[in-house]
mmCIF file of C-alpha atoms in Angstrom:
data_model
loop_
_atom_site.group_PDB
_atom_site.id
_atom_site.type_symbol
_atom_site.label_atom_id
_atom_site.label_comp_id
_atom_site.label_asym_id
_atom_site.label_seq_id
_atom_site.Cartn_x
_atom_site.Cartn_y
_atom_site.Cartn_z
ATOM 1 C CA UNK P 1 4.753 6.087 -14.731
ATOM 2 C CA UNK P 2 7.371 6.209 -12.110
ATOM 3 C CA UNK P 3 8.956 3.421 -11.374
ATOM 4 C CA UNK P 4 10.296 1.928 -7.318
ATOM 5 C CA UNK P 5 12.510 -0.841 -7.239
ATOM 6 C CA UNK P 6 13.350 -3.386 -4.198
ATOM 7 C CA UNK P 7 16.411 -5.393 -3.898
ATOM 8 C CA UNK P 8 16.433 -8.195 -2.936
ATOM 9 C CA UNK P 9 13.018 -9.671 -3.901
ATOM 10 C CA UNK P 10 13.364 -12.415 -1.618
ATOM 11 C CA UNK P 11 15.712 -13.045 1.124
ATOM 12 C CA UNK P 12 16.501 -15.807 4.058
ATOM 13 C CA UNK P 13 19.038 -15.208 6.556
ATOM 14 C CA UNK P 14 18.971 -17.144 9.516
ATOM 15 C CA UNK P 15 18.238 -15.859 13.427
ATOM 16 C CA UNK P 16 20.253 -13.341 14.903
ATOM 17 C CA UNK P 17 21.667 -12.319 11.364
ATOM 18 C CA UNK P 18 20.821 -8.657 10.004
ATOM 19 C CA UNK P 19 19.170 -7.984 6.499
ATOM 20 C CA UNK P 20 19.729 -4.868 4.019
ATOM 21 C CA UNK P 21 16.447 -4.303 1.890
ATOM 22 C CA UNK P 22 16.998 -1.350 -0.749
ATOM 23 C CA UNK P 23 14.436 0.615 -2.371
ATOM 24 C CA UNK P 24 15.255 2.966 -5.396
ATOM 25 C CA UNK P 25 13.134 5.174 -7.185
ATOM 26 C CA UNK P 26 14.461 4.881 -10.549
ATOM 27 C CA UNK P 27 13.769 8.056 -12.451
ATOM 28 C CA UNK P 28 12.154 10.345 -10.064
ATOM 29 C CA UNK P 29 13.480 11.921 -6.932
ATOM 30 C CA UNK P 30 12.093 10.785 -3.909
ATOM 31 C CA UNK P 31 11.625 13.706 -1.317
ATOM 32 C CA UNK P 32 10.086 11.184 1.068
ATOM 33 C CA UNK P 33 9.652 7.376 1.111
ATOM 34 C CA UNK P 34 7.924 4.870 3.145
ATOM 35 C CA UNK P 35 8.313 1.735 4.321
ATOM 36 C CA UNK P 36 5.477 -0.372 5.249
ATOM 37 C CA UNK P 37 4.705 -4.510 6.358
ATOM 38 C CA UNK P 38 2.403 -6.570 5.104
ATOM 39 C CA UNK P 39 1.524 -10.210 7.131
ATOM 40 C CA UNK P 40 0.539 -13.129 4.937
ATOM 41 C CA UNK P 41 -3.204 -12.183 3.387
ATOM 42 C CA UNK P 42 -3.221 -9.688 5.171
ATOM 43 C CA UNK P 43 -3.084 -5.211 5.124
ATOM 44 C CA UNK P 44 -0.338 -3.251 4.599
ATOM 45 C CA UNK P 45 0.762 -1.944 7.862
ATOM 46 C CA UNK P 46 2.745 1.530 7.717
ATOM 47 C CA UNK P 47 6.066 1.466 9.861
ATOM 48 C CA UNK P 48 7.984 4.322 9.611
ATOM 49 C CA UNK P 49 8.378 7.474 7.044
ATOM 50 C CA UNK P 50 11.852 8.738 6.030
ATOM 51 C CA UNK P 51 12.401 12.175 4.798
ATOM 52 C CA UNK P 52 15.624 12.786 2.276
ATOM 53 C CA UNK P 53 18.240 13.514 4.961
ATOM 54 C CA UNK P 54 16.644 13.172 8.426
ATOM 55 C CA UNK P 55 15.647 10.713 10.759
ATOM 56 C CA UNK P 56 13.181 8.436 10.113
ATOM 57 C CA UNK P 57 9.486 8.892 11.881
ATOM 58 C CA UNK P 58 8.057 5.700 13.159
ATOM 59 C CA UNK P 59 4.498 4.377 13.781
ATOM 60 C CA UNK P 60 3.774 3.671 17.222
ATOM 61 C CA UNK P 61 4.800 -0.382 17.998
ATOM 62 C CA UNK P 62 7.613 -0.325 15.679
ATOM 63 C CA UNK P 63 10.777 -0.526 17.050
ATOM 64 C CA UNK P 64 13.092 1.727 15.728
ATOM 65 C CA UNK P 65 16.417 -0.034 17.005
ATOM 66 C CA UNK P 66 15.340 -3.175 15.372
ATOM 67 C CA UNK P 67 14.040 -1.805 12.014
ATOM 68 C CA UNK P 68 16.683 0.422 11.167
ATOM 69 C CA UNK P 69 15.738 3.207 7.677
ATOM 70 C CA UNK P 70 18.492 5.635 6.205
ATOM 71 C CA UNK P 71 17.272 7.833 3.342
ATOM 72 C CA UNK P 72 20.864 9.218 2.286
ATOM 73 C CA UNK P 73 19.816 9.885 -1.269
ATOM 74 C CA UNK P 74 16.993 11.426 -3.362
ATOM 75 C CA UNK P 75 16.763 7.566 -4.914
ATOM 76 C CA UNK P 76 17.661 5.539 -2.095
ATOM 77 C CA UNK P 77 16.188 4.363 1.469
ATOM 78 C CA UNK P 78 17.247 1.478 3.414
ATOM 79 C CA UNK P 79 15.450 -1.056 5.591
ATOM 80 C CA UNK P 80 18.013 -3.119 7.796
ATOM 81 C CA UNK P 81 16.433 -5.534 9.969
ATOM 82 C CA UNK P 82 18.906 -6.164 13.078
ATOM 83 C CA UNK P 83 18.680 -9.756 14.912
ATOM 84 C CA UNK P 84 16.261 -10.780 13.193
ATOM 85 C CA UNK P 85 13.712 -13.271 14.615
ATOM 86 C CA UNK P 86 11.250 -15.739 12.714
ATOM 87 C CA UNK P 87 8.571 -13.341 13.710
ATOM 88 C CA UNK P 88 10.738 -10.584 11.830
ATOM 89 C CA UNK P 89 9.300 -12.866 8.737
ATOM 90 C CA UNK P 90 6.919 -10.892 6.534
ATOM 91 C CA UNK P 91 6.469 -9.060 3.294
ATOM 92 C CA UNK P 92 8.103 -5.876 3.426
ATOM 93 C CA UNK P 93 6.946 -2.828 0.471
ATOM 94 C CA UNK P 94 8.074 0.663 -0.048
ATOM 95 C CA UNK P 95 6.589 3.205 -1.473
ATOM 96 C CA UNK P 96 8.369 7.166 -2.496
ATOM 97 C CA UNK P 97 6.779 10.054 -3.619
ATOM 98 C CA UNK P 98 8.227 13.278 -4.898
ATOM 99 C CA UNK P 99 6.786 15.336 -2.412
ATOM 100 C CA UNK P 100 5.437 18.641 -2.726
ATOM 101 C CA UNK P 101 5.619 18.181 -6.832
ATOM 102 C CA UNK P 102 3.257 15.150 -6.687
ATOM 103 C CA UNK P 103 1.204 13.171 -3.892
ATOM 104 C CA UNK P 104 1.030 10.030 -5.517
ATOM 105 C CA UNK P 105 2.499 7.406 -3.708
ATOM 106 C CA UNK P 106 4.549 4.756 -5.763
ATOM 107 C CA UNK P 107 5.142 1.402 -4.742
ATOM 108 C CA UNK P 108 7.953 -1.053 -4.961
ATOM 109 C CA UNK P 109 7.571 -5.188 -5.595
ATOM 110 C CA UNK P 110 8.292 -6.140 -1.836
ATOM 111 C CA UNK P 111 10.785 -8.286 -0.131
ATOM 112 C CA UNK P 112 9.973 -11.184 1.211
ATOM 113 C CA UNK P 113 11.878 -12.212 4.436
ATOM 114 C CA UNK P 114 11.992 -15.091 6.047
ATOM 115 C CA UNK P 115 14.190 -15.771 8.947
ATOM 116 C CA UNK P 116 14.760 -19.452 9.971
ATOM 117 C CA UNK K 1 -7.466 9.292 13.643
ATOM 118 C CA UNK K 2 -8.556 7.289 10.665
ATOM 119 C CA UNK K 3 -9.645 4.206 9.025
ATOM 120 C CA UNK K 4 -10.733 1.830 6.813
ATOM 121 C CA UNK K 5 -13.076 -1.173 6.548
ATOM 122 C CA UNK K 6 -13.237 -3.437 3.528
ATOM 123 C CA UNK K 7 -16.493 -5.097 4.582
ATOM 124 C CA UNK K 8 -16.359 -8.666 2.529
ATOM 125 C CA UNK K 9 -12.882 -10.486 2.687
ATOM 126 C CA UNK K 10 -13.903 -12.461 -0.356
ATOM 127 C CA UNK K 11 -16.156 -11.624 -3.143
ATOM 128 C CA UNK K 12 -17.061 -14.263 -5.976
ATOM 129 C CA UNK K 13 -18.777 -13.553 -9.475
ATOM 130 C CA UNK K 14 -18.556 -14.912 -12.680
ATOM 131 C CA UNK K 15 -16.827 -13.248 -15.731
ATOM 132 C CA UNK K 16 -18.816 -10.895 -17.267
ATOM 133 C CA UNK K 17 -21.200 -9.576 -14.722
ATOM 134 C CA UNK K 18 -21.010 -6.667 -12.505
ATOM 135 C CA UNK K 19 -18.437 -6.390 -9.719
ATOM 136 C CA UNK K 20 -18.870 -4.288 -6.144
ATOM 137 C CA UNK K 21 -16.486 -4.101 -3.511
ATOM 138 C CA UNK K 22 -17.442 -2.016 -0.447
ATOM 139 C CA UNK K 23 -15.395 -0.017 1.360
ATOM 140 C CA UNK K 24 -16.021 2.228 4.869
ATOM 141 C CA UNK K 25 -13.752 4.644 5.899
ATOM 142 C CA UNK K 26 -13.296 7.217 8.873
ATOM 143 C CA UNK K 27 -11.878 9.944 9.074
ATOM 144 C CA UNK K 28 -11.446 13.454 11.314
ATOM 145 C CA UNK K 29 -10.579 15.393 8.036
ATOM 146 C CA UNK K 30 -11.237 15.402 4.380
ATOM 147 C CA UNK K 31 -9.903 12.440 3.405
ATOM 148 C CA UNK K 32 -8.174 11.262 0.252
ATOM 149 C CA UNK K 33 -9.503 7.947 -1.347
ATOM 150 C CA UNK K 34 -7.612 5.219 -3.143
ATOM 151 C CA UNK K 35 -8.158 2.137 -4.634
ATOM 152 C CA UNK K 36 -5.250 -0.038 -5.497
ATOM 153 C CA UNK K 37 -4.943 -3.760 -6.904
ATOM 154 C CA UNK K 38 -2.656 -6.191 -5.762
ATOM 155 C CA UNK K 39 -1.929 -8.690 -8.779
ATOM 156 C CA UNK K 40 0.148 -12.322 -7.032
ATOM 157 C CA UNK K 41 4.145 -11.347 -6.806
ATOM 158 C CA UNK K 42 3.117 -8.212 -7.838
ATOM 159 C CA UNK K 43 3.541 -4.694 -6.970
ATOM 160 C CA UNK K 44 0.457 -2.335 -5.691
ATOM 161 C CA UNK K 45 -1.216 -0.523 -8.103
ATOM 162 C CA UNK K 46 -3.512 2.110 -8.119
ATOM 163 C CA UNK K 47 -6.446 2.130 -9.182
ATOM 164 C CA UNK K 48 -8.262 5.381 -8.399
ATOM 165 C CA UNK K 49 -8.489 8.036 -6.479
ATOM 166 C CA UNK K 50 -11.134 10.767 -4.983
ATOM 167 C CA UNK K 51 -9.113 13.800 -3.789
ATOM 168 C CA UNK K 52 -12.246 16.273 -2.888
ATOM 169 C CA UNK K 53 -13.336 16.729 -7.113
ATOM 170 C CA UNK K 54 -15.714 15.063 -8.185
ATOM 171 C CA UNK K 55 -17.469 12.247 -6.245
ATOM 172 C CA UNK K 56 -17.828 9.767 -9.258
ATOM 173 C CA UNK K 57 -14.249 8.778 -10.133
ATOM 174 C CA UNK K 58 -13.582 6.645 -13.014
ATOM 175 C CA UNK K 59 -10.150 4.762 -12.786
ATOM 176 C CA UNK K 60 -8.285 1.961 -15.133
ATOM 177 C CA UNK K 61 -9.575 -1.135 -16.537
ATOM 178 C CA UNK K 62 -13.278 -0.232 -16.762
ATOM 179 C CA UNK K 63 -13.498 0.484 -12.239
ATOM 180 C CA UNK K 64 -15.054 3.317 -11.190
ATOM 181 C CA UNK K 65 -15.312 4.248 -7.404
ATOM 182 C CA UNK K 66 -18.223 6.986 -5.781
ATOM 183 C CA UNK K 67 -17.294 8.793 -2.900
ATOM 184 C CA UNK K 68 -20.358 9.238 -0.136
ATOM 185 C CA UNK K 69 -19.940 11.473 2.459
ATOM 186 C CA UNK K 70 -23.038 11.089 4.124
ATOM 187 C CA UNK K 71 -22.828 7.444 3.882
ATOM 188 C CA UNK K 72 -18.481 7.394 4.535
ATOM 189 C CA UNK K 73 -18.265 4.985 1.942
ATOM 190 C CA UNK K 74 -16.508 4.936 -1.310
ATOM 191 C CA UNK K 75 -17.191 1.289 -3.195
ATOM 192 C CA UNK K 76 -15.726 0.265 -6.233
ATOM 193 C CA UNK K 77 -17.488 -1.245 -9.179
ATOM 194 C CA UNK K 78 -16.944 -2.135 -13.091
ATOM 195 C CA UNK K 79 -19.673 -3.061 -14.907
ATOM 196 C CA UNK K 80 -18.258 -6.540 -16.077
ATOM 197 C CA UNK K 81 -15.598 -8.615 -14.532
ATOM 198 C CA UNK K 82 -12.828 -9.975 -16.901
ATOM 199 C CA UNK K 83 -10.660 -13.272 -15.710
ATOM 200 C CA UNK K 84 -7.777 -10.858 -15.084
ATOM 201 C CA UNK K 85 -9.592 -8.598 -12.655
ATOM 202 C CA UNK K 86 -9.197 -11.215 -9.944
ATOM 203 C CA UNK K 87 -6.283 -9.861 -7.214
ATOM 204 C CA UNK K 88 -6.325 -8.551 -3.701
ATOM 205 C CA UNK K 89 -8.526 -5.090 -3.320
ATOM 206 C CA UNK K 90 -7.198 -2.447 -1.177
ATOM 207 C CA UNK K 91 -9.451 0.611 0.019
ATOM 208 C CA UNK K 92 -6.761 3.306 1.255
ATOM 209 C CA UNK K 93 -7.470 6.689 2.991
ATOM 210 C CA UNK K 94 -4.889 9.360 3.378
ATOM 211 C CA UNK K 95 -5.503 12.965 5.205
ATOM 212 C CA UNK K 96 -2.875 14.712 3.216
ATOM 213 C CA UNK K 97 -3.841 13.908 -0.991
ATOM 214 C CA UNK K 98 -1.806 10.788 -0.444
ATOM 215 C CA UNK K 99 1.364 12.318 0.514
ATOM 216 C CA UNK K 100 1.339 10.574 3.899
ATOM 217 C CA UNK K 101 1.718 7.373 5.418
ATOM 218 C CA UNK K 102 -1.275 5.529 3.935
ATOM 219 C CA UNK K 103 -3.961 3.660 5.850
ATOM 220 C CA UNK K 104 -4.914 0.249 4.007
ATOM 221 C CA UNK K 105 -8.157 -1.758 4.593
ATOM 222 C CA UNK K 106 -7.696 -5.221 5.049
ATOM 223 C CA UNK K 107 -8.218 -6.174 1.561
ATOM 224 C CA UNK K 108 -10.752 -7.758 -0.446
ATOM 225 C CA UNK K 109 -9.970 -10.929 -2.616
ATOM 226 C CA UNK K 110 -11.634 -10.791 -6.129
ATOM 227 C CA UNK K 111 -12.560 -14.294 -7.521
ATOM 228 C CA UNK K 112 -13.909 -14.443 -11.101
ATOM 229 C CA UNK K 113 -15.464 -17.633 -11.927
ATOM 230 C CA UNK K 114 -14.857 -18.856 -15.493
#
């Protein structure tokens, strides 16, 4: 099956610092990805979708200057959290599809953040 | 609008017998169903889905899932739980076959007792 990567895996940066999270789809094109947030034992919690070479769409309650997405490539979106906060902590998963060719969904590992 | 409920936040059995994990959903459309399985430091995966075919829907590792419409629900069973069946539960609903931002139920955690 298709295969979404995340980089890092696990991250701590400390308050007021921004953090890069990466997610690849590896050997499919990814027409649109998504990013979403999941709280300890808790739901996933969409945040924003990213079509290849527009702006991001985001749910309402996220805010778009902090949680900044780029989806320059077919293969690559980004997730930059800017001054970040310990509530900024939380598991963070993406997901790409290659949209209108399939509708399945494929997820990446996650990122945990934790901001100190 | 819609949503899910995942109405037991834990569910216990022992290895070997049957396994049922309820979900609700809601929904102003014809919805897509999924089931995915969240292992520990592992990614989601999916585990079924019902995308207006047929209403039984058999998925991997021995689940299968039945779509009711006049009941909104769409449960998942497996006739006998294994050790490595225990993981997080998510009941998803999409209005667009899954090519949208998903809506997750809160989860159900699977415990199989030896």
């Amino acid at each position: 099956g298709a295969v979404v990567s995340q980089h890092p895996s696990r991250v701590i940066c400390k308050s007021g610092t921004s953090v890069k999270i990466e997610c690849r789809s590896l050997d499919f094109q990814a027409t649109t990805m998504f990013w979403y947030r999941q709280f300890p034992k808790q739901s996933l919690m969409l945040m924003a979708t990213s079509n290849e070479g527009s702006k991001a769409t985001y749910e309402q309650g996220v805010e778009k200057d902090k949680f900044l997405i780029n989806h320059a490539s077919l293969t690559l979106s980004t997730l930059t959290v800017t001054s970040a906060h310990p509530e900024d902590s939380s598991f963070y998963i993406c997901s790409a599809i290659d949209y209108p060719s399939s509708y399945e969904q494929y997820f990446g590992p996650g990122t945990r953040l934790t901001v100190t | 609008a819609q949503s899910v409920t995942q109405l037991d936040s834990h569910v216990s059995v022992s290895e070997g017998t049957p396994v049922l994990l309820r979900c609700n959903y809601s929904s102003s459309y014809s919805p897509s169903l999924f089931w995915y399985v969240q292992h520990p430091n592992k990614g989601l995966q999916l585990l079924l889905k019902y995308t207006s075919a047929a209403t039984l829907v058999k998925g991997i590792n021995g689940f299968e899932a039945e779509f009711k419409k006049s009941e909104t629900s769409f449960h998942l069973t497996k006739p006998s739980a294994h050790m490595s069946d225990a993981a997080e539960y998510f009941c998803v609903v999409s209005e667009w076959g899954g090519a949208d931002g998903l809506t997750f139920g809160k989860g159900t955690h699977l415990i199989i007792q030896p």
